[in-house]
PDB file of C-alpha atoms in Angstrom:
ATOM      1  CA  UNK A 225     270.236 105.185 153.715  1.00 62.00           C
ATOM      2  CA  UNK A 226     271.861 102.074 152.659  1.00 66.00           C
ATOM      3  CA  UNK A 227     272.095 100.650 149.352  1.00 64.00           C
ATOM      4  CA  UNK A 228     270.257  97.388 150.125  1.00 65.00           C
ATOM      5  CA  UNK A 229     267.156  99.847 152.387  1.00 68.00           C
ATOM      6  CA  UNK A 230     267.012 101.594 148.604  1.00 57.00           C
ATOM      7  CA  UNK A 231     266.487  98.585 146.432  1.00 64.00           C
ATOM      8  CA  UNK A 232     264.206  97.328 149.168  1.00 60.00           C
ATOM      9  CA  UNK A 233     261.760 101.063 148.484  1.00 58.00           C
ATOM     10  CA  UNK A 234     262.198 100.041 144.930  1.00 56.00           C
ATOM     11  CA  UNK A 235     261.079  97.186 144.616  1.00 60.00           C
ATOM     12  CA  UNK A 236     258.098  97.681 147.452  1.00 58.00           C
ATOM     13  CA  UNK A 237     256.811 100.907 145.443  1.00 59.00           C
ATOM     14  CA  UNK A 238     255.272  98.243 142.767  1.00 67.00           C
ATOM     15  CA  UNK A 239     252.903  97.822 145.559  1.00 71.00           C
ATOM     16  CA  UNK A 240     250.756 100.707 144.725  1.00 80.00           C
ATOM     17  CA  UNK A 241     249.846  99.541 141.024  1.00 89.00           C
ATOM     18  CA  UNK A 242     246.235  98.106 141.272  1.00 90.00           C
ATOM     19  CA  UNK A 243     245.667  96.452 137.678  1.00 91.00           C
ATOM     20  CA  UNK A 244     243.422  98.938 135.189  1.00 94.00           C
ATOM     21  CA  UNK A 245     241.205  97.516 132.538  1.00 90.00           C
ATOM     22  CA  UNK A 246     242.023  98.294 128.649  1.00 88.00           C
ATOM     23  CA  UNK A 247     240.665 101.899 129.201  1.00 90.00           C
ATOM     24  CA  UNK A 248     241.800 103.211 132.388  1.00 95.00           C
ATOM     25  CA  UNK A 249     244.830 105.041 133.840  1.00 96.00           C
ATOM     26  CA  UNK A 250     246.277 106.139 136.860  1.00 96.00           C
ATOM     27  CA  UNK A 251     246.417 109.479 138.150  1.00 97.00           C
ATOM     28  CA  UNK A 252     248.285 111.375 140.956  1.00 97.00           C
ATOM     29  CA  UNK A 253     246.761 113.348 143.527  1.00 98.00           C
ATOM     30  CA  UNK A 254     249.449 115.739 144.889  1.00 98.00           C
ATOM     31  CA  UNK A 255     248.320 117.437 148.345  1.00 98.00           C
ATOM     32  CA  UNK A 256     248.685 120.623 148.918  1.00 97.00           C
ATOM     33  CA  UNK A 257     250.956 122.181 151.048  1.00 96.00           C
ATOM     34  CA  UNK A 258     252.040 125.974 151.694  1.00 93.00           C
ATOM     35  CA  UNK A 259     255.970 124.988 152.026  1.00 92.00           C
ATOM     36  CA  UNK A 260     257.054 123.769 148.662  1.00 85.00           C
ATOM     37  CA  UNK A 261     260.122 122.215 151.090  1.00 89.00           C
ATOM     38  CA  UNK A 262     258.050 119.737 152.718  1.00 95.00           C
ATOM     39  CA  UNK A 263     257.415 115.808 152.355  1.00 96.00           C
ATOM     40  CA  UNK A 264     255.483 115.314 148.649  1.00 97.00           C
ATOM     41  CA  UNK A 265     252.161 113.506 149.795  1.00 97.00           C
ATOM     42  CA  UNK A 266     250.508 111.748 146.917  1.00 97.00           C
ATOM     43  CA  UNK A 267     248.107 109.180 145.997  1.00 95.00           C
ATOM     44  CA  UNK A 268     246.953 107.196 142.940  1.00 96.00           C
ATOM     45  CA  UNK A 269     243.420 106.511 141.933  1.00 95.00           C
ATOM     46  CA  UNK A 270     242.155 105.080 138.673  1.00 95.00           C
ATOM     47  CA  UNK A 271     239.767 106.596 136.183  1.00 95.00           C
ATOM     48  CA  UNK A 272     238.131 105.203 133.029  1.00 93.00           C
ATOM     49  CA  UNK A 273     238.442 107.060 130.086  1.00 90.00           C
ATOM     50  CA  UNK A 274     234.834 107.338 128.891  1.00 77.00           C
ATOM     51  CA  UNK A 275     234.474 108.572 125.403  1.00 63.00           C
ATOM     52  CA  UNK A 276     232.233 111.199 125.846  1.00 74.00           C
ATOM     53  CA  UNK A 277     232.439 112.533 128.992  1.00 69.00           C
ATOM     54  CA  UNK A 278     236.022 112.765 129.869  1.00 80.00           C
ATOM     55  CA  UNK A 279     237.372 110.679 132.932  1.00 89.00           C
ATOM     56  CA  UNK A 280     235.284 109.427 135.877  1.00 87.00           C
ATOM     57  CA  UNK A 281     236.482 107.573 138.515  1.00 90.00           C
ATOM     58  CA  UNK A 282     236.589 104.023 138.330  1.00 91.00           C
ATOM     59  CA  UNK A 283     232.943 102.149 140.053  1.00 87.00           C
ATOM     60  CA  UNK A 284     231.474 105.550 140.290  1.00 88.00           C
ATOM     61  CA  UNK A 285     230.175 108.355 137.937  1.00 86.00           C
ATOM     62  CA  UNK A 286     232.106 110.840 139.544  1.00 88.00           C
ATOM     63  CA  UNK A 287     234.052 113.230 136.627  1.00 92.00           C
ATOM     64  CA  UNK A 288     237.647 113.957 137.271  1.00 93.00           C
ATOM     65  CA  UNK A 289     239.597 117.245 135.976  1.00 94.00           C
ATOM     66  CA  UNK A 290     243.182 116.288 135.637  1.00 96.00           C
ATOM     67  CA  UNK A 291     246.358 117.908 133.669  1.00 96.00           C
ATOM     68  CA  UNK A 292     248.769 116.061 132.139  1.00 96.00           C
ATOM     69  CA  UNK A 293     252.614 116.896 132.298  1.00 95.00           C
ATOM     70  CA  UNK A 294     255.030 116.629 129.772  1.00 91.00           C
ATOM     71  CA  UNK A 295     258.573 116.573 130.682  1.00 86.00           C
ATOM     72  CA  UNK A 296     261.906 116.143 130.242  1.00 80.00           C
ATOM     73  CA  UNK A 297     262.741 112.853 132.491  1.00 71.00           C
ATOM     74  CA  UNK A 298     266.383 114.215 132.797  1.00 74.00           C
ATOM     75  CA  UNK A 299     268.802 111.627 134.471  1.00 75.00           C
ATOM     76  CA  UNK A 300     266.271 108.449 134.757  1.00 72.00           C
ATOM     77  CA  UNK A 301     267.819 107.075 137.802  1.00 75.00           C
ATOM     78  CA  UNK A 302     265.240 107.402 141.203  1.00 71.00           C
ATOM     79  CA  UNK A 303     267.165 110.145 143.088  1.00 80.00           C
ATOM     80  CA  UNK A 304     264.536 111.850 145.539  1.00 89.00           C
ATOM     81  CA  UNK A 305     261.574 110.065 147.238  1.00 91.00           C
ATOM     82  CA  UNK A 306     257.959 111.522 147.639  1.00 94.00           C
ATOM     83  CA  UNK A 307     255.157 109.532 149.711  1.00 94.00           C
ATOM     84  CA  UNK A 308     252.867 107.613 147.359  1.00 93.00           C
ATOM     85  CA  UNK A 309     249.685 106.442 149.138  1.00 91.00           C
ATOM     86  CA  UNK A 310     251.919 106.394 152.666  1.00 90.00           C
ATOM     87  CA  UNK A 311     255.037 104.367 150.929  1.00 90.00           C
ATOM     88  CA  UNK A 312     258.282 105.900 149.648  1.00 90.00           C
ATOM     89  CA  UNK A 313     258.241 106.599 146.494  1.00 91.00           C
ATOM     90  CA  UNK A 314     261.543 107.204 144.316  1.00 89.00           C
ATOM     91  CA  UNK A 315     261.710 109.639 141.136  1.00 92.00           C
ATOM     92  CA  UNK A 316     263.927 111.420 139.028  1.00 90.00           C
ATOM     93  CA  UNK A 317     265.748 114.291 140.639  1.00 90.00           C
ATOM     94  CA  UNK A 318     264.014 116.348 137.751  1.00 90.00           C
ATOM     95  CA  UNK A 319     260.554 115.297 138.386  1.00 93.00           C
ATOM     96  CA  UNK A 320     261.064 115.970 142.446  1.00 94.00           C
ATOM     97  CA  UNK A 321     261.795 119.455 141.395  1.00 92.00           C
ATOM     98  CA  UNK A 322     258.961 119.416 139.060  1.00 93.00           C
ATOM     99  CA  UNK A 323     256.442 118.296 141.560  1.00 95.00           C
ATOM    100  CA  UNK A 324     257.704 120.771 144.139  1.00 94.00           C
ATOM    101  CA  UNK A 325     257.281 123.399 141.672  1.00 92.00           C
ATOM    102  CA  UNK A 326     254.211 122.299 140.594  1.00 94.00           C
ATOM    103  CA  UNK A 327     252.288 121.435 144.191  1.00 96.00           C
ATOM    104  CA  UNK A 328     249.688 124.117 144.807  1.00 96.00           C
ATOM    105  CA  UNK A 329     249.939 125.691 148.624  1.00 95.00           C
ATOM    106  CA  UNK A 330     245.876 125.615 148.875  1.00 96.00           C
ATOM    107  CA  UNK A 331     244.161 122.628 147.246  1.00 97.00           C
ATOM    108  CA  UNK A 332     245.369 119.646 145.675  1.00 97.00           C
ATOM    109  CA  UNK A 333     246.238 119.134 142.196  1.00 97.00           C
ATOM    110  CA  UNK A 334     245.549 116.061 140.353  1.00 97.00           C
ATOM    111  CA  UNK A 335     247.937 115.066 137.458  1.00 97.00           C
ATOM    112  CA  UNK A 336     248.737 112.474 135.347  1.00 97.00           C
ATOM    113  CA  UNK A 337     252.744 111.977 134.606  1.00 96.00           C
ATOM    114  CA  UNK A 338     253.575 109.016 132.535  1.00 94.00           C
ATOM    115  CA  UNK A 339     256.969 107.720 135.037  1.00 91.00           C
ATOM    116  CA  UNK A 340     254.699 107.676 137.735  1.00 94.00           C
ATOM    117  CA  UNK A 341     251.080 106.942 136.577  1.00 96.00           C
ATOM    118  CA  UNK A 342     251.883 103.656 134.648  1.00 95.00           C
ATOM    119  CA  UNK A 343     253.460 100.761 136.434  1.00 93.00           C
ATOM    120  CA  UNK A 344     257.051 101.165 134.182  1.00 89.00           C
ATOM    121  CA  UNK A 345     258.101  97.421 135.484  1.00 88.00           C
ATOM    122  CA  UNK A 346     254.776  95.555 134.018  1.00 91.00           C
ATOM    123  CA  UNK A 347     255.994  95.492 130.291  1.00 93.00           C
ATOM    124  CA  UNK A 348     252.611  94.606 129.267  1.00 94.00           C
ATOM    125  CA  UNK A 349     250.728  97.640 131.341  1.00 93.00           C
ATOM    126  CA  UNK A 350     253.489  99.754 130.058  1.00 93.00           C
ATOM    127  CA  UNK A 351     252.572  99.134 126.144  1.00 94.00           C
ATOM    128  CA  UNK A 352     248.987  99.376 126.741  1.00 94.00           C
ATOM    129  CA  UNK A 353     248.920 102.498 128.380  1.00 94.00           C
ATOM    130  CA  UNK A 354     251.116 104.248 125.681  1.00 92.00           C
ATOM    131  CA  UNK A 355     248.455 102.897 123.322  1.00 92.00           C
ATOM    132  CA  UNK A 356     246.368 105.413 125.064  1.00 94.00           C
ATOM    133  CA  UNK A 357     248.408 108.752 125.294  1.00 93.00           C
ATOM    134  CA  UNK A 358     246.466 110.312 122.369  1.00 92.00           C
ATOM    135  CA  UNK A 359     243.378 110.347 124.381  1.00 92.00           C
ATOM    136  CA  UNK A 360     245.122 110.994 127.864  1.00 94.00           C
ATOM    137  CA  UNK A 361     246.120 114.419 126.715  1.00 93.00           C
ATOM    138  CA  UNK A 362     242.979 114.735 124.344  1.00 91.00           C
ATOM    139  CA  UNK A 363     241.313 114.442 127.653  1.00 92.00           C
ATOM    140  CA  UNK A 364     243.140 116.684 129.956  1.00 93.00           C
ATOM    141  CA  UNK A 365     242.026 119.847 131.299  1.00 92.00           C
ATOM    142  CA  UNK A 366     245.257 121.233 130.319  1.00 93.00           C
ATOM    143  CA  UNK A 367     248.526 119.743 129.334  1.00 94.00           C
ATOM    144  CA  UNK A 368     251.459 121.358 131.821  1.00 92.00           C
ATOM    145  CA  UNK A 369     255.137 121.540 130.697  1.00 90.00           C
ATOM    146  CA  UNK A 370     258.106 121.222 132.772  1.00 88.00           C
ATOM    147  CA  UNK A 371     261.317 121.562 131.483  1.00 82.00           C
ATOM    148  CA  UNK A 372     263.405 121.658 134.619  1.00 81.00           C
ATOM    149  CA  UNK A 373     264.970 124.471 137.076  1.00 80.00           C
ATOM    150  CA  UNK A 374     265.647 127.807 135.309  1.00 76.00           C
ATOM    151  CA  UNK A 375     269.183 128.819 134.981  1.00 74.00           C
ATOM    152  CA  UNK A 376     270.865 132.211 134.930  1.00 73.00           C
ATOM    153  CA  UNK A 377     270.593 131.977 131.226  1.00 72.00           C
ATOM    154  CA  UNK A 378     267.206 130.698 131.274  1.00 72.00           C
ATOM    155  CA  UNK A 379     265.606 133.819 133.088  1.00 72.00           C
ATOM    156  CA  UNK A 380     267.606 136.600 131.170  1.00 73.00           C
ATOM    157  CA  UNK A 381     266.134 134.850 127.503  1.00 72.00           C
ATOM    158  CA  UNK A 382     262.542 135.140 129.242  1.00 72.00           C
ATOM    159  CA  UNK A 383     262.793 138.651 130.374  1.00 74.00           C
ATOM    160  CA  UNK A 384     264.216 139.703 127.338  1.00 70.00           C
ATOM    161  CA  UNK A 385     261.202 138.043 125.670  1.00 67.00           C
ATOM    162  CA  UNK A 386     258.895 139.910 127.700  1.00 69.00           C
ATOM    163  CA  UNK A 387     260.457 143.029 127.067  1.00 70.00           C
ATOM    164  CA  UNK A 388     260.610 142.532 123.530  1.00 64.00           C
ATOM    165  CA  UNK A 389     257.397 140.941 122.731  1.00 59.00           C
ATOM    166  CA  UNK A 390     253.801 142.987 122.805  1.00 58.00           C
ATOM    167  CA  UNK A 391     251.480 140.120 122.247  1.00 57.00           C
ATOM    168  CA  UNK A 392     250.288 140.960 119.087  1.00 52.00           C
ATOM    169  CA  UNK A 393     253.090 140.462 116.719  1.00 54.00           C
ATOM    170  CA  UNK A 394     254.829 137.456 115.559  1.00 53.00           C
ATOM    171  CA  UNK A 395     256.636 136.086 118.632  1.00 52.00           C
ATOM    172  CA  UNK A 396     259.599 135.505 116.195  1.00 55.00           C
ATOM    173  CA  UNK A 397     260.064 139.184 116.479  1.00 54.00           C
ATOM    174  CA  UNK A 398     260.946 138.771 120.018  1.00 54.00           C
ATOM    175  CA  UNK A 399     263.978 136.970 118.701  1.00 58.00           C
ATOM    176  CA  UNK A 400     264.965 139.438 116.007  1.00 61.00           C
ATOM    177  CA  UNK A 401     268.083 140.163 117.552  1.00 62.00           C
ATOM    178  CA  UNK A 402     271.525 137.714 117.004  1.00 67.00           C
ATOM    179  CA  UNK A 403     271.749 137.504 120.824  1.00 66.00           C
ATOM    180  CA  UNK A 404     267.972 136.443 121.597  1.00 63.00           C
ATOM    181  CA  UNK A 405     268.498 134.085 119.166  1.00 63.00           C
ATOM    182  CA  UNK A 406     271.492 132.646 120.063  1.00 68.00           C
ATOM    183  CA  UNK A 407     270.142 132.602 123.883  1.00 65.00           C
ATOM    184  CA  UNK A 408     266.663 130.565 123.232  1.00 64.00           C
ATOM    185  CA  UNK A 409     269.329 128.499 121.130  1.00 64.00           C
ATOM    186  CA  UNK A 410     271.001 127.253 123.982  1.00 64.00           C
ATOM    187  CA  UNK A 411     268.193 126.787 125.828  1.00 59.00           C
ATOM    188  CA  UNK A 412     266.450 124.369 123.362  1.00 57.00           C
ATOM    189  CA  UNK A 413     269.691 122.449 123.064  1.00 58.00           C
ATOM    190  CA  UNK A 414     270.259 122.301 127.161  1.00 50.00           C
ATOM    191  CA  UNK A 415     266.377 121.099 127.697  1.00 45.00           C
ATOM    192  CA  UNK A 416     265.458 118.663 124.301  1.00 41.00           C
TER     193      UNK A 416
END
């Protein structure tokens, strides 16, 4: 692909931001699929935030269990498209990986990730929407974390953990050791 066929994707992927009143978001329905290697198919749909019972989607009384994910954005720049509501749709390479990870092989998962649920070219949408983060992940059925691919390093400080660590003690015990520490060390500094 060509740059000029790139900017052309994104500037046409501002096409699937309808406008939200002051107390609705976006969220992203990612479609199943049993290959975690195939196209990402996603849509968005709006919800109101109601303050008592959770989100419904918008015009209808219909509640709405969703997860939000926290993240490390990673490199910024769109590197990897999915399909958003049957357009390309460019992300970060780390949230492609994310969202492969992440996509459940037998029913769809609905989410709501800040890069992709708010419209970050409206400047105005953009600072309303933070204005409502409290109450998006007050609201969630769960909050999910990604903090990217695991490295060699990664998955040798995790199996040491769950060698060390019985679930009852302190989990700082896990750690005891000068080379656990120094391990979950450089993982917190490789993955802020």
């Amino acid at each position: 692909m060509d740059v000029s066929e790139r900017e052309a994707q994104l500037q046409a992927q501002c096409q699937v931001y309808q406008p939200l009143s002051s107390a609705q978001i976006r969220l992203l329905r990612v479609h199943s699929s049993a290959d975690p290697y195939s196209e990402i198919l996603c849509d968005l749909f709006a919800v109101d935030l109601n303050t008592k019972s959770g989100a419904t989607v918008v015009g209808s009384s219909v509640k709405v269990r969703y997860e939000a994910l926290s993240y490390t954005w990673g490199d910024p720049q769109p590197s990897s498209t999915i399909q958003m509501d049957g357009l390309p749709y460019w992300v970060s390479a780390n949230l492609f990986e994310g969202l492969q990870r992440l996509r459940l092989p037998d029913q769809d998962r609905v989410l709501w990730i800040d890069a992709v649920c708010i419209n970050q070219k409206n400047l105005t949408e953009k600072s309303a929407q933070v204005g409502l983060m409290f109450s998006i992940y007050l609201k969630a059925h769960r909050v999910v974390v990604w903090l990217g691919l695991a490295t060699y390093d990664d998955a040798a400080l995790f199996a040491r953990f769950d060698a060390n660590w019985d679930g009852r003690s302190d989990v700082a015990m896990a750690f005891s050791d000068a080379k656990a520490r120094k391990a979950a060390s450089a993982l917190l500094e490789k993955k802020p």
